[in-house]
Amino acid sequence: MNTQIPVVFMDSENSKGNILGESYHDGVSQIYSDIVDWINDYFKENDTFSLNFGLGYFNTPSSKGIYNILKCLKEWTDQNKLVSIFWYVSENDDDLLEDIEDLSDDVDIHISTIMTDKKSQIAS
């Protein structure tokens, strides 16, 4: 398993997705572009979606990809689609909390942060 690339699971049957791990591989932008494409296809026939982030670390290129995903979701909420975004954060990770807040503000979309003492806990 490549720890530089997040684990991505998009589940259209259950209207949810997970992006987990760490994200700092050079070629990660294609992964995020594919996720945006998947979300756009998904919302052509669906009205609700919940996305869980369990990213403990991401680099600048990854943050651009994450921004694009959030922007895409924001555009769908503007079309009256129901979107929930959750981000699992290790306790005492103030830097990550600040990054999440910046992304939320930049896109103008709500991200619920869930504090956890487990390294990679995620709702399933």
JSON list of C-alpha atoms in Angstrom, two decimals:
[
{"chain": "A", "resi": 1, "resn": "MET", "atom": "CA", "xyz": [0.00, 0.00, 0.00]},
{"chain": "A", "resi": 2, "resn": "ASN", "atom": "CA", "xyz": [1.34, 3.41, -0.97]},
{"chain": "A", "resi": 3, "resn": "THR", "atom": "CA", "xyz": [1.04, 5.66, 2.08]},
{"chain": "A", "resi": 4, "resn": "GLN", "atom": "CA", "xyz": [1.48, 8.79, -0.05]},
{"chain": "A", "resi": 5, "resn": "ILE", "atom": "CA", "xyz": [-1.83, 8.25, -1.83]},
{"chain": "A", "resi": 6, "resn": "PRO", "atom": "CA", "xyz": [-5.15, 8.41, 0.00]},
{"chain": "A", "resi": 7, "resn": "VAL", "atom": "CA", "xyz": [-7.50, 5.46, 0.04]},
{"chain": "A", "resi": 8, "resn": "VAL", "atom": "CA", "xyz": [-10.64, 6.52, -1.83]},
{"chain": "A", "resi": 9, "resn": "PHE", "atom": "CA", "xyz": [-13.97, 4.72, -1.73]},
{"chain": "A", "resi": 10, "resn": "MET", "atom": "CA", "xyz": [-17.03, 6.18, -3.40]},
{"chain": "A", "resi": 11, "resn": "ASP", "atom": "CA", "xyz": [-20.27, 4.28, -2.75]},
{"chain": "A", "resi": 12, "resn": "SER", "atom": "CA", "xyz": [-23.19, 5.42, -4.89]},
{"chain": "A", "resi": 13, "resn": "GLU", "atom": "CA", "xyz": [-25.55, 2.77, -3.46]},
{"chain": "A", "resi": 14, "resn": "ASN", "atom": "CA", "xyz": [-25.16, 4.20, 0.05]},
{"chain": "A", "resi": 15, "resn": "SER", "atom": "CA", "xyz": [-24.68, 7.85, -1.01]},
{"chain": "A", "resi": 16, "resn": "LYS", "atom": "CA", "xyz": [-21.32, 8.26, 0.69]},
{"chain": "A", "resi": 17, "resn": "GLY", "atom": "CA", "xyz": [-17.61, 8.42, 0.12]},
{"chain": "A", "resi": 18, "resn": "ASN", "atom": "CA", "xyz": [-14.40, 8.17, 2.11]},
{"chain": "A", "resi": 19, "resn": "ILE", "atom": "CA", "xyz": [-10.99, 9.73, 1.49]},
{"chain": "A", "resi": 20, "resn": "LEU", "atom": "CA", "xyz": [-8.53, 8.34, 4.05]},
{"chain": "A", "resi": 21, "resn": "GLY", "atom": "CA", "xyz": [-4.86, 8.31, 4.95]},
{"chain": "A", "resi": 22, "resn": "GLU", "atom": "CA", "xyz": [-2.29, 10.81, 3.78]},
{"chain": "A", "resi": 23, "resn": "SER", "atom": "CA", "xyz": [-1.94, 12.65, 0.50]},
{"chain": "A", "resi": 24, "resn": "TYR", "atom": "CA", "xyz": [1.42, 13.86, -0.72]},
{"chain": "A", "resi": 25, "resn": "HIS", "atom": "CA", "xyz": [2.23, 11.89, -3.87]},
{"chain": "A", "resi": 26, "resn": "ASP", "atom": "CA", "xyz": [3.30, 13.89, -6.94]},
{"chain": "A", "resi": 27, "resn": "GLY", "atom": "CA", "xyz": [0.55, 12.41, -9.12]},
{"chain": "A", "resi": 28, "resn": "VAL", "atom": "CA", "xyz": [-2.31, 12.80, -6.66]},
{"chain": "A", "resi": 29, "resn": "SER", "atom": "CA", "xyz": [-4.02, 15.58, -8.64]},
{"chain": "A", "resi": 30, "resn": "GLN", "atom": "CA", "xyz": [-5.45, 12.99, -11.07]},
{"chain": "A", "resi": 31, "resn": "ILE", "atom": "CA", "xyz": [-7.08, 11.15, -8.17]},
{"chain": "A", "resi": 32, "resn": "TYR", "atom": "CA", "xyz": [-8.85, 14.32, -7.05]},
{"chain": "A", "resi": 33, "resn": "SER", "atom": "CA", "xyz": [-9.86, 15.15, -10.61]},
{"chain": "A", "resi": 34, "resn": "ASP", "atom": "CA", "xyz": [-11.39, 11.67, -10.94]},
{"chain": "A", "resi": 35, "resn": "ILE", "atom": "CA", "xyz": [-13.31, 12.20, -7.68]},
{"chain": "A", "resi": 36, "resn": "VAL", "atom": "CA", "xyz": [-14.76, 15.48, -9.00]},
{"chain": "A", "resi": 37, "resn": "ASP", "atom": "CA", "xyz": [-15.84, 13.68, -12.19]},
{"chain": "A", "resi": 38, "resn": "TRP", "atom": "CA", "xyz": [-17.43, 10.90, -10.12]},
{"chain": "A", "resi": 39, "resn": "ILE", "atom": "CA", "xyz": [-19.34, 13.42, -7.96]},
{"chain": "A", "resi": 40, "resn": "ASN", "atom": "CA", "xyz": [-20.64, 15.26, -11.02]},
{"chain": "A", "resi": 41, "resn": "ASP", "atom": "CA", "xyz": [-21.84, 11.98, -12.56]},
{"chain": "A", "resi": 42, "resn": "TYR", "atom": "CA", "xyz": [-23.34, 10.88, -9.25]},
{"chain": "A", "resi": 43, "resn": "PHE", "atom": "CA", "xyz": [-25.42, 14.04, -8.77]},
{"chain": "A", "resi": 44, "resn": "LYS", "atom": "CA", "xyz": [-26.97, 13.72, -12.23]},
{"chain": "A", "resi": 45, "resn": "GLU", "atom": "CA", "xyz": [-29.25, 11.05, -10.72]},
{"chain": "A", "resi": 46, "resn": "ASN", "atom": "CA", "xyz": [-28.98, 11.51, -6.92]},
{"chain": "A", "resi": 47, "resn": "ASP", "atom": "CA", "xyz": [-29.87, 14.21, -4.40]},
{"chain": "A", "resi": 48, "resn": "THR", "atom": "CA", "xyz": [-27.83, 13.46, -1.26]},
{"chain": "A", "resi": 49, "resn": "PHE", "atom": "CA", "xyz": [-24.20, 12.63, -0.54]},
{"chain": "A", "resi": 50, "resn": "SER", "atom": "CA", "xyz": [-22.01, 12.38, 2.54]},
{"chain": "A", "resi": 51, "resn": "LEU", "atom": "CA", "xyz": [-18.23, 12.65, 2.23]},
{"chain": "A", "resi": 52, "resn": "ASN", "atom": "CA", "xyz": [-15.89, 11.61, 5.05]},
{"chain": "A", "resi": 53, "resn": "PHE", "atom": "CA", "xyz": [-12.31, 12.78, 5.14]},
{"chain": "A", "resi": 54, "resn": "GLY", "atom": "CA", "xyz": [-9.81, 10.95, 7.29]},
{"chain": "A", "resi": 55, "resn": "LEU", "atom": "CA", "xyz": [-6.74, 12.70, 5.92]},
{"chain": "A", "resi": 56, "resn": "GLY", "atom": "CA", "xyz": [-4.21, 13.36, 8.63]},
{"chain": "A", "resi": 57, "resn": "TYR", "atom": "CA", "xyz": [-1.74, 15.04, 6.30]},
{"chain": "A", "resi": 58, "resn": "PHE", "atom": "CA", "xyz": [-1.86, 16.54, 2.81]},
{"chain": "A", "resi": 59, "resn": "ASN", "atom": "CA", "xyz": [0.56, 18.68, 0.83]},
{"chain": "A", "resi": 60, "resn": "THR", "atom": "CA", "xyz": [-0.12, 21.81, -1.23]},
{"chain": "A", "resi": 61, "resn": "PRO", "atom": "CA", "xyz": [-0.98, 20.02, -4.52]},
{"chain": "A", "resi": 62, "resn": "SER", "atom": "CA", "xyz": [-3.35, 17.79, -2.55]},
{"chain": "A", "resi": 63, "resn": "SER", "atom": "CA", "xyz": [-4.99, 20.80, -0.92]},
{"chain": "A", "resi": 64, "resn": "LYS", "atom": "CA", "xyz": [-5.76, 22.14, -4.40]},
{"chain": "A", "resi": 65, "resn": "GLY", "atom": "CA", "xyz": [-7.42, 18.84, -5.27]},
{"chain": "A", "resi": 66, "resn": "ILE", "atom": "CA", "xyz": [-9.38, 18.83, -2.01]},
{"chain": "A", "resi": 67, "resn": "TYR", "atom": "CA", "xyz": [-10.41, 22.43, -2.69]},
{"chain": "A", "resi": 68, "resn": "ASN", "atom": "CA", "xyz": [-11.71, 21.36, -6.12]},
{"chain": "A", "resi": 69, "resn": "ILE", "atom": "CA", "xyz": [-13.76, 18.55, -4.55]},
{"chain": "A", "resi": 70, "resn": "LEU", "atom": "CA", "xyz": [-15.25, 20.93, -1.99]},
{"chain": "A", "resi": 71, "resn": "LYS", "atom": "CA", "xyz": [-15.95, 23.53, -4.69]},
{"chain": "A", "resi": 72, "resn": "CYS", "atom": "CA", "xyz": [-17.73, 20.87, -6.74]},
{"chain": "A", "resi": 73, "resn": "LEU", "atom": "CA", "xyz": [-19.84, 19.87, -3.74]},
{"chain": "A", "resi": 74, "resn": "LYS", "atom": "CA", "xyz": [-20.63, 23.54, -3.06]},
{"chain": "A", "resi": 75, "resn": "GLU", "atom": "CA", "xyz": [-21.86, 23.95, -6.63]},
{"chain": "A", "resi": 76, "resn": "TRP", "atom": "CA", "xyz": [-24.21, 21.00, -6.12]},
{"chain": "A", "resi": 77, "resn": "THR", "atom": "CA", "xyz": [-25.53, 22.43, -2.83]},
{"chain": "A", "resi": 78, "resn": "ASP", "atom": "CA", "xyz": [-26.30, 25.60, -4.78]},
{"chain": "A", "resi": 79, "resn": "GLN", "atom": "CA", "xyz": [-28.52, 23.37, -6.96]},
{"chain": "A", "resi": 80, "resn": "ASN", "atom": "CA", "xyz": [-30.42, 22.17, -3.87]},
{"chain": "A", "resi": 81, "resn": "LYS", "atom": "CA", "xyz": [-28.55, 18.91, -3.44]},
{"chain": "A", "resi": 82, "resn": "LEU", "atom": "CA", "xyz": [-27.97, 17.82, 0.17]},
{"chain": "A", "resi": 83, "resn": "VAL", "atom": "CA", "xyz": [-24.27, 17.42, 1.00]},
{"chain": "A", "resi": 84, "resn": "SER", "atom": "CA", "xyz": [-22.68, 16.51, 4.34]},
{"chain": "A", "resi": 85, "resn": "ILE", "atom": "CA", "xyz": [-18.93, 16.71, 4.86]},
{"chain": "A", "resi": 86, "resn": "PHE", "atom": "CA", "xyz": [-17.16, 15.25, 7.87]},
{"chain": "A", "resi": 87, "resn": "TRP", "atom": "CA", "xyz": [-13.46, 15.41, 8.65]},
{"chain": "A", "resi": 88, "resn": "TYR", "atom": "CA", "xyz": [-11.97, 13.15, 11.32]},
{"chain": "A", "resi": 89, "resn": "VAL", "atom": "CA", "xyz": [-9.14, 14.91, 13.13]},
{"chain": "A", "resi": 90, "resn": "SER", "atom": "CA", "xyz": [-6.71, 13.51, 15.69]},
{"chain": "A", "resi": 91, "resn": "GLU", "atom": "CA", "xyz": [-6.90, 15.31, 19.00]},
{"chain": "A", "resi": 92, "resn": "ASN", "atom": "CA", "xyz": [-4.39, 18.15, 19.37]},
{"chain": "A", "resi": 93, "resn": "ASP", "atom": "CA", "xyz": [-3.88, 18.51, 15.60]},
{"chain": "A", "resi": 94, "resn": "ASP", "atom": "CA", "xyz": [-4.37, 22.27, 15.53]},
{"chain": "A", "resi": 95, "resn": "ASP", "atom": "CA", "xyz": [-2.60, 22.67, 12.17]},
{"chain": "A", "resi": 96, "resn": "LEU", "atom": "CA", "xyz": [-5.03, 20.33, 10.44]},
{"chain": "A", "resi": 97, "resn": "LEU", "atom": "CA", "xyz": [-8.00, 22.06, 12.08]},
{"chain": "A", "resi": 98, "resn": "GLU", "atom": "CA", "xyz": [-6.74, 25.37, 10.75]},
{"chain": "A", "resi": 99, "resn": "ASP", "atom": "CA", "xyz": [-6.29, 23.92, 7.25]},
{"chain": "A", "resi": 100, "resn": "ILE", "atom": "CA", "xyz": [-9.85, 22.53, 7.32]},
{"chain": "A", "resi": 101, "resn": "GLU", "atom": "CA", "xyz": [-11.23, 25.88, 8.49]},
{"chain": "A", "resi": 102, "resn": "ASP", "atom": "CA", "xyz": [-9.37, 27.67, 5.68]},
{"chain": "A", "resi": 103, "resn": "LEU", "atom": "CA", "xyz": [-10.75, 25.25, 3.08]},
{"chain": "A", "resi": 104, "resn": "SER", "atom": "CA", "xyz": [-14.25, 25.63, 4.50]},
{"chain": "A", "resi": 105, "resn": "ASP", "atom": "CA", "xyz": [-14.00, 29.44, 4.40]},
{"chain": "A", "resi": 106, "resn": "ASP", "atom": "CA", "xyz": [-12.43, 29.52, 0.93]},
{"chain": "A", "resi": 107, "resn": "VAL", "atom": "CA", "xyz": [-15.22, 27.42, -0.57]},
{"chain": "A", "resi": 108, "resn": "ASP", "atom": "CA", "xyz": [-18.00, 28.69, 1.72]},
{"chain": "A", "resi": 109, "resn": "ILE", "atom": "CA", "xyz": [-19.14, 25.18, 2.63]},
{"chain": "A", "resi": 110, "resn": "HIS", "atom": "CA", "xyz": [-19.64, 23.66, 6.07]},
{"chain": "A", "resi": 111, "resn": "ILE", "atom": "CA", "xyz": [-17.24, 20.92, 7.15]},
{"chain": "A", "resi": 112, "resn": "SER", "atom": "CA", "xyz": [-18.04, 19.13, 10.40]},
{"chain": "A", "resi": 113, "resn": "THR", "atom": "CA", "xyz": [-14.89, 18.19, 12.29]},
{"chain": "A", "resi": 114, "resn": "ILE", "atom": "CA", "xyz": [-14.97, 15.14, 14.50]},
{"chain": "A", "resi": 115, "resn": "MET", "atom": "CA", "xyz": [-12.21, 14.87, 17.06]},
{"chain": "A", "resi": 116, "resn": "THR", "atom": "CA", "xyz": [-10.86, 11.37, 17.63]},
{"chain": "A", "resi": 117, "resn": "ASP", "atom": "CA", "xyz": [-8.07, 9.79, 19.59]},
{"chain": "A", "resi": 118, "resn": "LYS", "atom": "CA", "xyz": [-7.65, 7.09, 16.96]},
{"chain": "A", "resi": 119, "resn": "LYS", "atom": "CA", "xyz": [-5.17, 7.69, 14.17]},
{"chain": "A", "resi": 120, "resn": "SER", "atom": "CA", "xyz": [-7.44, 6.83, 11.26]},
{"chain": "A", "resi": 121, "resn": "GLN", "atom": "CA", "xyz": [-10.96, 6.43, 12.62]},
{"chain": "A", "resi": 122, "resn": "ILE", "atom": "CA", "xyz": [-13.66, 6.90, 10.05]},
{"chain": "A", "resi": 123, "resn": "ALA", "atom": "CA", "xyz": [-17.39, 6.39, 9.92]},
{"chain": "A", "resi": 124, "resn": "SER", "atom": "CA", "xyz": [-18.36, 3.49, 7.70]}
]
